[in-house]
């Protein structure tokens, strides 16, 4: 009789159940590791910020002085810069995003034009940030400079305005993609009822579609906002890197992501590095909240 | 029946459509401007020596970006090796165990991870990897990029597998195929095109990232293939050369930008090709 | 809950890893064995044109590849403190506090002399004259337009436009900033109280660009801008350079002779950390500085091999002697003989496990 293991039913199902267990455990481990990774990331940021939290307390958020020499760190200039550039970018991008979303989701749902436009918008999202910054430096800045000379203000070229313009181009694809989806997925019976009552297309869009998809549009804008808040390279090349509150749209300023990129590798002293990490922590938390709210809204939409 | 009211509504309707079309066309303008500009500026830089030479010291002409191209391939390749298996497995888990508590937390974690700004990822990897290894390294750069790819691949895998109809799974299980085999040999292959294009898109997204490499891979003027040492990469080179005052470095940066964009566009086209030709068929 | 506990434990472990890196006890850190023949340095953008030439030549002569990234003096110091690079580079000598915060003694080896020039973007590229008062006035934001009478008075015959002055400074931690602010603090009481000296300042006006490269690139493209950059950058980009009034009252241009004259001081401290701005020399340019390479005196840290330590010391020894031949062609001053000798003496004190490396 053979000493080797016979492939009996009992052996076979044991082998299978071992592989099953192995498989399910592996999957479970992977999921757990992802959770651990993210929690550890947050904790790392928190712990490394502690020297700064201790030294600066709440004045970190409203302090205007970022002074590595005296050790006084107030992050207000960067908070202001980030919020200004992001909201300005949203302001510029939203009309275009809604227009394209309507174009692709309502007017031209199929056809070559629509495919072409869709591909172009995808391409916009594919261009790396550093190339946007590079192009902005050599094409956008000279134009803004000419504008500033005409308006008789210092022709820096770089500043909040230029950074916002580039940012608006970069976040358009994100706002468009979600908006287009919700517009396209709008149930047709509501629209058809309105048409049956004699509404024009414009009126249907304004009075039927918009109210229905408003939360979806809002979620798309939120996601675009999340993207804008964290954008680093293009902004740091165009925003002017001035650690002060900007006093006008054309003034140079700085954003949270940009100051980290500028100063992280050289922050000597425990409080200085911790202050930069604290800015990173703030970014992490704010973007996480915005993204989660946006995703919540989307999930809500999926069930209505 | 030329009711003036109706006429006015029709005019508004046409005006609005015109506005929508106009704004949509305008929205494509930046893309065209950028692509043409890079094409025009970068084209003249591209020649054989550009692609095969190493950078030259300041002020000397004839430098190239060979080490940056190699560096990008190595760093992103390593990141893909780390992120794709993990991401796909996570996506499978999320789809299969969608009601478990762990899956919900995992979903949350992935959403948070996806949103983390790239510079913050750089900080995290600096603390975890660079400080531990005692030096800048290509590996830390790969780790940063992997962290950025992971949530994207997990999500696309999950979304793709969601589309696979349940009856495939039920039929397989009914035939006595063990669960793990059902997943690996029935469900995943059915969604393979989506998973694959998700992976390729994930690569395309991180290949242009600069911020996470600033204080991890650090850059290197020489050719290097060692993961434990600093390494050059295309986005880093573009950033350094673009912000310099030297004209010939600007030219190099345009050439490098063109190469980078070509790589990204090719990857995107491959994705579209996979999605259209290799549709899930049940 | 069990899962929650596991998660907390695991993420705390990952956290401890990064916390452990803070307490910089060199014995506990591991580095992979360095592959042959590469050195990693980081720091000042000030000497970058010179270093990139030097290291290129050195790799051809000795086969040792030096990977130097010009990330700014501040970053060079920090990465050396974190023991992540073989050597750092800075134009600003480390302060007493920075040295105290370092895990082990660091020595300064000067490698070249450089000058910080005031460059600007005006039609016709005139050579402007500046006194300390006017210069600090511009950078304090008190003098706002180019055709201000204070500037016009010093430069009769120069057509000064009515455009606002755009001040460009450094956005990163810079030794060049240190040299410039050190000078201004010496010559202007107003500057000293309002801003002070340092690598990163709270600038009263103007905007920031990264590195000497960024500042010069920016000024080149922004009409009406003014900033401070290392001589080589202005020279290579054919940008105008101002003549400054020195302590003796003479308006001196930033030439190599004027730079060497400024370095002709007798009192060099033993550790060579010195500031030579606002030189008393009659024909000296008032904005000069040495630029330093920084390394640990005791090279046996972090599992460094003795070969790696010898490589660093040999490189710096070469930079002090044979490497000096490249200085002047790139508009950097050679080290005066006295300084070269003192620097070599200090380099000779570098040890590996108590064994001297340079014989």
mmCIF file with all atom_site columns, C-alpha atoms in Angstrom, chain C residues 126-317:
data_model
loop_
_atom_site.group_PDB
_atom_site.id
_atom_site.type_symbol
_atom_site.label_atom_id
_atom_site.label_alt_id
_atom_site.label_comp_id
_atom_site.label_asym_id
_atom_site.label_entity_id
_atom_site.label_seq_id
_atom_site.pdbx_PDB_ins_code
_atom_site.Cartn_x
_atom_site.Cartn_y
_atom_site.Cartn_z
_atom_site.occupancy
_atom_site.B_iso_or_equiv
_atom_site.pdbx_formal_charge
_atom_site.auth_seq_id
_atom_site.auth_comp_id
_atom_site.auth_asym_id
_atom_site.auth_atom_id
_atom_site.pdbx_PDB_model_num
ATOM 1   C CA . UNK C 1 126 ? 22.553 100.307 -15.870 1.00 0.00 ? 126 UNK C CA 1
ATOM 2   C CA . UNK C 1 127 ? 25.149 99.785  -13.136 1.00 0.00 ? 127 UNK C CA 1
ATOM 3   C CA . UNK C 1 128 ? 23.603 101.356 -10.078 1.00 0.00 ? 128 UNK C CA 1
ATOM 4   C CA . UNK C 1 129 ? 25.342 102.629 -6.956  1.00 0.00 ? 129 UNK C CA 1
ATOM 5   C CA . UNK C 1 130 ? 23.895 101.868 -3.536  1.00 0.00 ? 130 UNK C CA 1
ATOM 6   C CA . UNK C 1 131 ? 24.786 103.098 -0.075  1.00 0.00 ? 131 UNK C CA 1
ATOM 7   C CA . UNK C 1 132 ? 23.919 100.961 2.963   1.00 0.00 ? 132 UNK C CA 1
ATOM 8   C CA . UNK C 1 133 ? 21.067 103.312 3.886   1.00 0.00 ? 133 UNK C CA 1
ATOM 9   C CA . UNK C 1 134 ? 19.459 103.213 0.461   1.00 0.00 ? 134 UNK C CA 1
ATOM 10  C CA . UNK C 1 135 ? 19.942 99.469  0.142   1.00 0.00 ? 135 UNK C CA 1
ATOM 11  C CA . UNK C 1 136 ? 18.299 98.723  3.464   1.00 0.00 ? 136 UNK C CA 1
ATOM 12  C CA . UNK C 1 137 ? 15.590 101.236 2.635   1.00 0.00 ? 137 UNK C CA 1
ATOM 13  C CA . UNK C 1 138 ? 14.709 99.325  -0.516  1.00 0.00 ? 138 UNK C CA 1
ATOM 14  C CA . UNK C 1 139 ? 14.656 95.934  1.149   1.00 0.00 ? 139 UNK C CA 1
ATOM 15  C CA . UNK C 1 140 ? 12.735 97.236  4.142   1.00 0.00 ? 140 UNK C CA 1
ATOM 16  C CA . UNK C 1 141 ? 10.063 98.429  1.748   1.00 0.00 ? 141 UNK C CA 1
ATOM 17  C CA . UNK C 1 142 ? 10.596 102.060 2.711   1.00 0.00 ? 142 UNK C CA 1
ATOM 18  C CA . UNK C 1 143 ? 11.846 103.069 -0.730  1.00 0.00 ? 143 UNK C CA 1
ATOM 19  C CA . UNK C 1 144 ? 9.098  101.907 -3.040  1.00 0.00 ? 144 UNK C CA 1
ATOM 20  C CA . UNK C 1 145 ? 9.742  103.311 -6.487  1.00 0.00 ? 145 UNK C CA 1
ATOM 21  C CA . UNK C 1 146 ? 12.774 103.243 -8.703  1.00 0.00 ? 146 UNK C CA 1
ATOM 22  C CA . UNK C 1 147 ? 12.767 106.960 -9.326  1.00 0.00 ? 147 UNK C CA 1
ATOM 23  C CA . UNK C 1 148 ? 12.848 107.725 -5.598  1.00 0.00 ? 148 UNK C CA 1
ATOM 24  C CA . UNK C 1 149 ? 15.120 110.772 -5.000  1.00 0.00 ? 149 UNK C CA 1
ATOM 25  C CA . UNK C 1 150 ? 17.380 108.747 -2.701  1.00 0.00 ? 150 UNK C CA 1
ATOM 26  C CA . UNK C 1 151 ? 18.276 106.397 -5.538  1.00 0.00 ? 151 UNK C CA 1
ATOM 27  C CA . UNK C 1 152 ? 18.378 109.110 -8.149  1.00 0.00 ? 152 UNK C CA 1
ATOM 28  C CA . UNK C 1 153 ? 20.771 111.153 -6.017  1.00 0.00 ? 153 UNK C CA 1
ATOM 29  C CA . UNK C 1 154 ? 23.327 108.368 -5.996  1.00 0.00 ? 154 UNK C CA 1
ATOM 30  C CA . UNK C 1 155 ? 22.925 107.672 -9.692  1.00 0.00 ? 155 UNK C CA 1
ATOM 31  C CA . UNK C 1 156 ? 22.811 110.913 -11.646 1.00 0.00 ? 156 UNK C CA 1
ATOM 32  C CA . UNK C 1 157 ? 22.509 110.361 -15.339 1.00 0.00 ? 157 UNK C CA 1
ATOM 33  C CA . UNK C 1 158 ? 20.733 107.052 -15.034 1.00 0.00 ? 158 UNK C CA 1
ATOM 34  C CA . UNK C 1 159 ? 17.228 106.937 -16.404 1.00 0.00 ? 159 UNK C CA 1
ATOM 35  C CA . UNK C 1 160 ? 15.162 105.540 -13.533 1.00 0.00 ? 160 UNK C CA 1
ATOM 36  C CA . UNK C 1 161 ? 11.577 104.606 -14.401 1.00 0.00 ? 161 UNK C CA 1
ATOM 37  C CA . UNK C 1 162 ? 8.636  105.383 -12.167 1.00 0.00 ? 162 UNK C CA 1
ATOM 38  C CA . UNK C 1 163 ? 7.825  101.701 -11.692 1.00 0.00 ? 163 UNK C CA 1
ATOM 39  C CA . UNK C 1 164 ? 7.381  100.186 -8.253  1.00 0.00 ? 164 UNK C CA 1
ATOM 40  C CA . UNK C 1 165 ? 10.319 98.176  -6.936  1.00 0.00 ? 165 UNK C CA 1
ATOM 41  C CA . UNK C 1 166 ? 9.591  94.452  -6.682  1.00 0.00 ? 166 UNK C CA 1
ATOM 42  C CA . UNK C 1 167 ? 11.846 92.934  -4.047  1.00 0.00 ? 167 UNK C CA 1
ATOM 43  C CA . UNK C 1 168 ? 12.706 89.290  -4.618  1.00 0.00 ? 168 UNK C CA 1
ATOM 44  C CA . UNK C 1 169 ? 14.099 87.247  -1.754  1.00 0.00 ? 169 UNK C CA 1
ATOM 45  C CA . UNK C 1 170 ? 14.610 83.586  -0.964  1.00 0.00 ? 170 UNK C CA 1
ATOM 46  C CA . UNK C 1 171 ? 11.693 81.348  -0.070  1.00 0.00 ? 171 UNK C CA 1
ATOM 47  C CA . UNK C 1 172 ? 13.935 78.590  1.264   1.00 0.00 ? 172 UNK C CA 1
ATOM 48  C CA . UNK C 1 173 ? 16.417 78.577  4.139   1.00 0.00 ? 173 UNK C CA 1
ATOM 49  C CA . UNK C 1 174 ? 19.413 80.213  2.556   1.00 0.00 ? 174 UNK C CA 1
ATOM 50  C CA . UNK C 1 175 ? 22.997 80.958  3.455   1.00 0.00 ? 175 UNK C CA 1
ATOM 51  C CA . UNK C 1 176 ? 22.900 83.692  0.848   1.00 0.00 ? 176 UNK C CA 1
ATOM 52  C CA . UNK C 1 177 ? 20.063 85.287  2.810   1.00 0.00 ? 177 UNK C CA 1
ATOM 53  C CA . UNK C 1 178 ? 22.170 84.967  5.916   1.00 0.00 ? 178 UNK C CA 1
ATOM 54  C CA . UNK C 1 179 ? 25.117 86.753  4.343   1.00 0.00 ? 179 UNK C CA 1
ATOM 55  C CA . UNK C 1 180 ? 22.891 89.526  3.025   1.00 0.00 ? 180 UNK C CA 1
ATOM 56  C CA . UNK C 1 181 ? 20.943 90.013  6.254   1.00 0.00 ? 181 UNK C CA 1
ATOM 57  C CA . UNK C 1 182 ? 24.137 89.813  8.286   1.00 0.00 ? 182 UNK C CA 1
ATOM 58  C CA . UNK C 1 183 ? 25.524 92.724  6.275   1.00 0.00 ? 183 UNK C CA 1
ATOM 59  C CA . UNK C 1 184 ? 22.336 94.756  6.501   1.00 0.00 ? 184 UNK C CA 1
ATOM 60  C CA . UNK C 1 185 ? 22.126 94.160  10.257  1.00 0.00 ? 185 UNK C CA 1
ATOM 61  C CA . UNK C 1 186 ? 25.652 95.502  10.594  1.00 0.00 ? 186 UNK C CA 1
ATOM 62  C CA . UNK C 1 187 ? 25.051 98.646  8.563   1.00 0.00 ? 187 UNK C CA 1
ATOM 63  C CA . UNK C 1 188 ? 21.445 99.446  9.365   1.00 0.00 ? 188 UNK C CA 1
ATOM 64  C CA . UNK C 1 189 ? 20.057 99.756  12.866  1.00 0.00 ? 189 UNK C CA 1
ATOM 65  C CA . UNK C 1 190 ? 16.565 99.735  11.352  1.00 0.00 ? 190 UNK C CA 1
ATOM 66  C CA . UNK C 1 191 ? 17.169 96.416  9.651   1.00 0.00 ? 191 UNK C CA 1
ATOM 67  C CA . UNK C 1 192 ? 18.687 94.889  12.743  1.00 0.00 ? 192 UNK C CA 1
ATOM 68  C CA . UNK C 1 193 ? 15.649 95.662  14.878  1.00 0.00 ? 193 UNK C CA 1
ATOM 69  C CA . UNK C 1 194 ? 12.974 95.019  12.294  1.00 0.00 ? 194 UNK C CA 1
ATOM 70  C CA . UNK C 1 195 ? 14.301 91.864  10.681  1.00 0.00 ? 195 UNK C CA 1
ATOM 71  C CA . UNK C 1 196 ? 17.611 90.617  11.994  1.00 0.00 ? 196 UNK C CA 1
ATOM 72  C CA . UNK C 1 197 ? 19.944 88.062  10.483  1.00 0.00 ? 197 UNK C CA 1
ATOM 73  C CA . UNK C 1 198 ? 19.206 84.486  9.574   1.00 0.00 ? 198 UNK C CA 1
ATOM 74  C CA . UNK C 1 199 ? 18.688 81.923  6.860   1.00 0.00 ? 199 UNK C CA 1
ATOM 75  C CA . UNK C 1 200 ? 14.922 82.360  6.866   1.00 0.00 ? 200 UNK C CA 1
ATOM 76  C CA . UNK C 1 201 ? 13.584 85.797  7.631   1.00 0.00 ? 201 UNK C CA 1
ATOM 77  C CA . UNK C 1 202 ? 10.308 87.491  8.226   1.00 0.00 ? 202 UNK C CA 1
ATOM 78  C CA . UNK C 1 203 ? 10.644 89.731  5.164   1.00 0.00 ? 203 UNK C CA 1
ATOM 79  C CA . UNK C 1 204 ? 8.908  93.095  5.390   1.00 0.00 ? 204 UNK C CA 1
ATOM 80  C CA . UNK C 1 205 ? 8.273  93.156  1.658   1.00 0.00 ? 205 UNK C CA 1
ATOM 81  C CA . UNK C 1 206 ? 8.737  91.261  -1.548  1.00 0.00 ? 206 UNK C CA 1
ATOM 82  C CA . UNK C 1 207 ? 8.213  87.732  -2.699  1.00 0.00 ? 207 UNK C CA 1
ATOM 83  C CA . UNK C 1 208 ? 10.191 84.551  -2.489  1.00 0.00 ? 208 UNK C CA 1
ATOM 84  C CA . UNK C 1 209 ? 11.807 82.257  -5.025  1.00 0.00 ? 209 UNK C CA 1
ATOM 85  C CA . UNK C 1 210 ? 13.548 78.963  -4.459  1.00 0.00 ? 210 UNK C CA 1
ATOM 86  C CA . UNK C 1 211 ? 17.313 78.929  -4.497  1.00 0.00 ? 211 UNK C CA 1
ATOM 87  C CA . UNK C 1 212 ? 19.728 81.293  -6.126  1.00 0.00 ? 212 UNK C CA 1
ATOM 88  C CA . UNK C 1 213 ? 18.467 79.723  -9.316  1.00 0.00 ? 213 UNK C CA 1
ATOM 89  C CA . UNK C 1 214 ? 14.902 80.759  -8.641  1.00 0.00 ? 214 UNK C CA 1
ATOM 90  C CA . UNK C 1 215 ? 15.744 84.299  -7.625  1.00 0.00 ? 215 UNK C CA 1
ATOM 91  C CA . UNK C 1 216 ? 17.944 84.997  -10.619 1.00 0.00 ? 216 UNK C CA 1
ATOM 92  C CA . UNK C 1 217 ? 15.466 83.351  -12.957 1.00 0.00 ? 217 UNK C CA 1
ATOM 93  C CA . UNK C 1 218 ? 12.720 85.476  -11.542 1.00 0.00 ? 218 UNK C CA 1
ATOM 94  C CA . UNK C 1 219 ? 14.543 88.783  -11.682 1.00 0.00 ? 219 UNK C CA 1
ATOM 95  C CA . UNK C 1 220 ? 15.510 88.082  -15.260 1.00 0.00 ? 220 UNK C CA 1
ATOM 96  C CA . UNK C 1 221 ? 11.858 87.938  -16.195 1.00 0.00 ? 221 UNK C CA 1
ATOM 97  C CA . UNK C 1 222 ? 10.271 90.551  -13.946 1.00 0.00 ? 222 UNK C CA 1
ATOM 98  C CA . UNK C 1 223 ? 10.789 94.178  -14.960 1.00 0.00 ? 223 UNK C CA 1
ATOM 99  C CA . UNK C 1 224 ? 11.478 96.466  -12.023 1.00 0.00 ? 224 UNK C CA 1
ATOM 100 C CA . UNK C 1 225 ? 12.583 93.696  -9.706  1.00 0.00 ? 225 UNK C CA 1
ATOM 101 C CA . UNK C 1 226 ? 15.621 93.665  -7.454  1.00 0.00 ? 226 UNK C CA 1
ATOM 102 C CA . UNK C 1 227 ? 17.232 90.918  -5.418  1.00 0.00 ? 227 UNK C CA 1
ATOM 103 C CA . UNK C 1 228 ? 20.420 89.427  -4.020  1.00 0.00 ? 228 UNK C CA 1
ATOM 104 C CA . UNK C 1 229 ? 22.177 86.478  -5.639  1.00 0.00 ? 229 UNK C CA 1
ATOM 105 C CA . UNK C 1 230 ? 25.591 84.912  -5.701  1.00 0.00 ? 230 UNK C CA 1
ATOM 106 C CA . UNK C 1 231 ? 27.941 86.492  -8.204  1.00 0.00 ? 231 UNK C CA 1
ATOM 107 C CA . UNK C 1 232 ? 28.181 83.467  -10.462 1.00 0.00 ? 232 UNK C CA 1
ATOM 108 C CA . UNK C 1 233 ? 24.438 83.464  -11.110 1.00 0.00 ? 233 UNK C CA 1
ATOM 109 C CA . UNK C 1 234 ? 24.313 87.112  -12.122 1.00 0.00 ? 234 UNK C CA 1
ATOM 110 C CA . UNK C 1 235 ? 27.450 86.688  -14.182 1.00 0.00 ? 235 UNK C CA 1
ATOM 111 C CA . UNK C 1 236 ? 26.312 83.591  -16.058 1.00 0.00 ? 236 UNK C CA 1
ATOM 112 C CA . UNK C 1 237 ? 22.966 85.166  -16.837 1.00 0.00 ? 237 UNK C CA 1
ATOM 113 C CA . UNK C 1 238 ? 24.495 88.463  -17.902 1.00 0.00 ? 238 UNK C CA 1
ATOM 114 C CA . UNK C 1 239 ? 22.559 90.425  -15.325 1.00 0.00 ? 239 UNK C CA 1
ATOM 115 C CA . UNK C 1 240 ? 23.606 93.861  -14.078 1.00 0.00 ? 240 UNK C CA 1
ATOM 116 C CA . UNK C 1 241 ? 25.345 94.137  -10.690 1.00 0.00 ? 241 UNK C CA 1
ATOM 117 C CA . UNK C 1 242 ? 25.313 97.117  -8.368  1.00 0.00 ? 242 UNK C CA 1
ATOM 118 C CA . UNK C 1 243 ? 28.380 98.719  -6.839  1.00 0.00 ? 243 UNK C CA 1
ATOM 119 C CA . UNK C 1 244 ? 28.129 99.076  -3.081  1.00 0.00 ? 244 UNK C CA 1
ATOM 120 C CA . UNK C 1 245 ? 29.650 101.647 -0.807  1.00 0.00 ? 245 UNK C CA 1
ATOM 121 C CA . UNK C 1 246 ? 31.899 99.924  1.723   1.00 0.00 ? 246 UNK C CA 1
ATOM 122 C CA . UNK C 1 247 ? 33.018 100.999 5.175   1.00 0.00 ? 247 UNK C CA 1
ATOM 123 C CA . UNK C 1 248 ? 35.761 103.219 3.790   1.00 0.00 ? 248 UNK C CA 1
ATOM 124 C CA . UNK C 1 249 ? 33.254 105.078 1.671   1.00 0.00 ? 249 UNK C CA 1
ATOM 125 C CA . UNK C 1 250 ? 34.367 103.703 -1.691  1.00 0.00 ? 250 UNK C CA 1
ATOM 126 C CA . UNK C 1 251 ? 31.902 102.329 -4.190  1.00 0.00 ? 251 UNK C CA 1
ATOM 127 C CA . UNK C 1 252 ? 33.230 98.881  -4.989  1.00 0.00 ? 252 UNK C CA 1
ATOM 128 C CA . UNK C 1 253 ? 32.147 96.528  -7.746  1.00 0.00 ? 253 UNK C CA 1
ATOM 129 C CA . UNK C 1 254 ? 31.911 92.801  -7.026  1.00 0.00 ? 254 UNK C CA 1
ATOM 130 C CA . UNK C 1 255 ? 35.101 91.677  -8.748  1.00 0.00 ? 255 UNK C CA 1
ATOM 131 C CA . UNK C 1 256 ? 37.399 88.825  -7.791  1.00 0.00 ? 256 UNK C CA 1
ATOM 132 C CA . UNK C 1 257 ? 40.049 91.263  -6.534  1.00 0.00 ? 257 UNK C CA 1
ATOM 133 C CA . UNK C 1 258 ? 37.562 93.086  -4.340  1.00 0.00 ? 258 UNK C CA 1
ATOM 134 C CA . UNK C 1 259 ? 36.379 89.744  -2.962  1.00 0.00 ? 259 UNK C CA 1
ATOM 135 C CA . UNK C 1 260 ? 39.886 88.606  -2.106  1.00 0.00 ? 260 UNK C CA 1
ATOM 136 C CA . UNK C 1 261 ? 40.596 91.954  -0.492  1.00 0.00 ? 261 UNK C CA 1
ATOM 137 C CA . UNK C 1 262 ? 37.628 91.462  1.788   1.00 0.00 ? 262 UNK C CA 1
ATOM 138 C CA . UNK C 1 263 ? 38.912 88.055  2.842   1.00 0.00 ? 263 UNK C CA 1
ATOM 139 C CA . UNK C 1 264 ? 42.253 89.450  3.891   1.00 0.00 ? 264 UNK C CA 1
ATOM 140 C CA . UNK C 1 265 ? 41.393 89.625  7.547   1.00 0.00 ? 265 UNK C CA 1
ATOM 141 C CA . UNK C 1 266 ? 43.882 88.597  10.158  1.00 0.00 ? 266 UNK C CA 1
ATOM 142 C CA . UNK C 1 267 ? 41.478 87.392  12.764  1.00 0.00 ? 267 UNK C CA 1
ATOM 143 C CA . UNK C 1 268 ? 40.116 84.056  11.690  1.00 0.00 ? 268 UNK C CA 1
ATOM 144 C CA . UNK C 1 269 ? 38.624 82.151  14.607  1.00 0.00 ? 269 UNK C CA 1
ATOM 145 C CA . UNK C 1 270 ? 39.981 78.685  15.263  1.00 0.00 ? 270 UNK C CA 1
ATOM 146 C CA . UNK C 1 271 ? 36.922 76.913  13.902  1.00 0.00 ? 271 UNK C CA 1
ATOM 147 C CA . UNK C 1 272 ? 36.843 79.166  10.831  1.00 0.00 ? 272 UNK C CA 1
ATOM 148 C CA . UNK C 1 273 ? 33.257 80.289  11.472  1.00 0.00 ? 273 UNK C CA 1
ATOM 149 C CA . UNK C 1 274 ? 33.565 83.896  10.482  1.00 0.00 ? 274 UNK C CA 1
ATOM 150 C CA . UNK C 1 275 ? 31.627 86.699  8.867   1.00 0.00 ? 275 UNK C CA 1
ATOM 151 C CA . UNK C 1 276 ? 33.524 88.927  6.461   1.00 0.00 ? 276 UNK C CA 1
ATOM 152 C CA . UNK C 1 277 ? 30.703 91.203  5.432   1.00 0.00 ? 277 UNK C CA 1
ATOM 153 C CA . UNK C 1 278 ? 31.140 94.954  5.781   1.00 0.00 ? 278 UNK C CA 1
ATOM 154 C CA . UNK C 1 279 ? 34.874 94.534  5.466   1.00 0.00 ? 279 UNK C CA 1
ATOM 155 C CA . UNK C 1 280 ? 37.153 97.318  6.751   1.00 0.00 ? 280 UNK C CA 1
ATOM 156 C CA . UNK C 1 281 ? 39.444 96.766  3.740   1.00 0.00 ? 281 UNK C CA 1
ATOM 157 C CA . UNK C 1 282 ? 39.511 99.928  1.648   1.00 0.00 ? 282 UNK C CA 1
ATOM 158 C CA . UNK C 1 283 ? 39.068 98.184  -1.677  1.00 0.00 ? 283 UNK C CA 1
ATOM 159 C CA . UNK C 1 284 ? 37.063 95.257  -0.409  1.00 0.00 ? 284 UNK C CA 1
ATOM 160 C CA . UNK C 1 285 ? 33.552 94.413  -1.558  1.00 0.00 ? 285 UNK C CA 1
ATOM 161 C CA . UNK C 1 286 ? 31.294 94.546  1.491   1.00 0.00 ? 286 UNK C CA 1
ATOM 162 C CA . UNK C 1 287 ? 29.083 91.551  0.712   1.00 0.00 ? 287 UNK C CA 1
ATOM 163 C CA . UNK C 1 288 ? 31.478 88.621  0.618   1.00 0.00 ? 288 UNK C CA 1
ATOM 164 C CA . UNK C 1 289 ? 31.485 85.319  2.338   1.00 0.00 ? 289 UNK C CA 1
ATOM 165 C CA . UNK C 1 290 ? 33.213 82.015  2.584   1.00 0.00 ? 290 UNK C CA 1
ATOM 166 C CA . UNK C 1 291 ? 31.132 78.996  1.752   1.00 0.00 ? 291 UNK C CA 1
ATOM 167 C CA . UNK C 1 292 ? 31.565 75.939  3.887   1.00 0.00 ? 292 UNK C CA 1
ATOM 168 C CA . UNK C 1 293 ? 31.384 72.209  3.661   1.00 0.00 ? 293 UNK C CA 1
ATOM 169 C CA . UNK C 1 294 ? 30.161 70.610  6.878   1.00 0.00 ? 294 UNK C CA 1
ATOM 170 C CA . UNK C 1 295 ? 30.883 67.155  8.209   1.00 0.00 ? 295 UNK C CA 1
ATOM 171 C CA . UNK C 1 296 ? 31.085 65.275  11.466  1.00 0.00 ? 296 UNK C CA 1
ATOM 172 C CA . UNK C 1 297 ? 34.430 65.244  13.184  1.00 0.00 ? 297 UNK C CA 1
ATOM 173 C CA . UNK C 1 298 ? 33.959 61.675  14.301  1.00 0.00 ? 298 UNK C CA 1
ATOM 174 C CA . UNK C 1 299 ? 33.069 59.765  11.188  1.00 0.00 ? 299 UNK C CA 1
ATOM 175 C CA . UNK C 1 300 ? 32.250 56.433  12.800  1.00 0.00 ? 300 UNK C CA 1
ATOM 176 C CA . UNK C 1 301 ? 28.483 56.837  13.037  1.00 0.00 ? 301 UNK C CA 1
ATOM 177 C CA . UNK C 1 302 ? 25.550 55.032  11.511  1.00 0.00 ? 302 UNK C CA 1
ATOM 178 C CA . UNK C 1 303 ? 27.556 51.987  10.507  1.00 0.00 ? 303 UNK C CA 1
ATOM 179 C CA . UNK C 1 304 ? 29.638 54.076  8.131   1.00 0.00 ? 304 UNK C CA 1
ATOM 180 C CA . UNK C 1 305 ? 32.502 52.146  6.685   1.00 0.00 ? 305 UNK C CA 1
ATOM 181 C CA . UNK C 1 306 ? 36.031 53.481  7.113   1.00 0.00 ? 306 UNK C CA 1
ATOM 182 C CA . UNK C 1 307 ? 36.255 53.590  3.312   1.00 0.00 ? 307 UNK C CA 1
ATOM 183 C CA . UNK C 1 308 ? 33.272 55.920  3.117   1.00 0.00 ? 308 UNK C CA 1
ATOM 184 C CA . UNK C 1 309 ? 34.767 58.190  5.780   1.00 0.00 ? 309 UNK C CA 1
ATOM 185 C CA . UNK C 1 310 ? 38.077 58.287  3.931   1.00 0.00 ? 310 UNK C CA 1
ATOM 186 C CA . UNK C 1 311 ? 36.251 59.110  0.712   1.00 0.00 ? 311 UNK C CA 1
ATOM 187 C CA . UNK C 1 312 ? 34.588 62.156  2.220   1.00 0.00 ? 312 UNK C CA 1
ATOM 188 C CA . UNK C 1 313 ? 37.795 63.429  3.736   1.00 0.00 ? 313 UNK C CA 1
ATOM 189 C CA . UNK C 1 314 ? 39.731 62.838  0.502   1.00 0.00 ? 314 UNK C CA 1
ATOM 190 C CA . UNK C 1 315 ? 37.083 64.713  -1.465  1.00 0.00 ? 315 UNK C CA 1
ATOM 191 C CA . UNK C 1 316 ? 37.239 67.739  0.798   1.00 0.00 ? 316 UNK C CA 1
ATOM 192 C CA . UNK C 1 317 ? 41.025 67.635  0.829   1.00 0.00 ? 317 UNK C CA 1
#
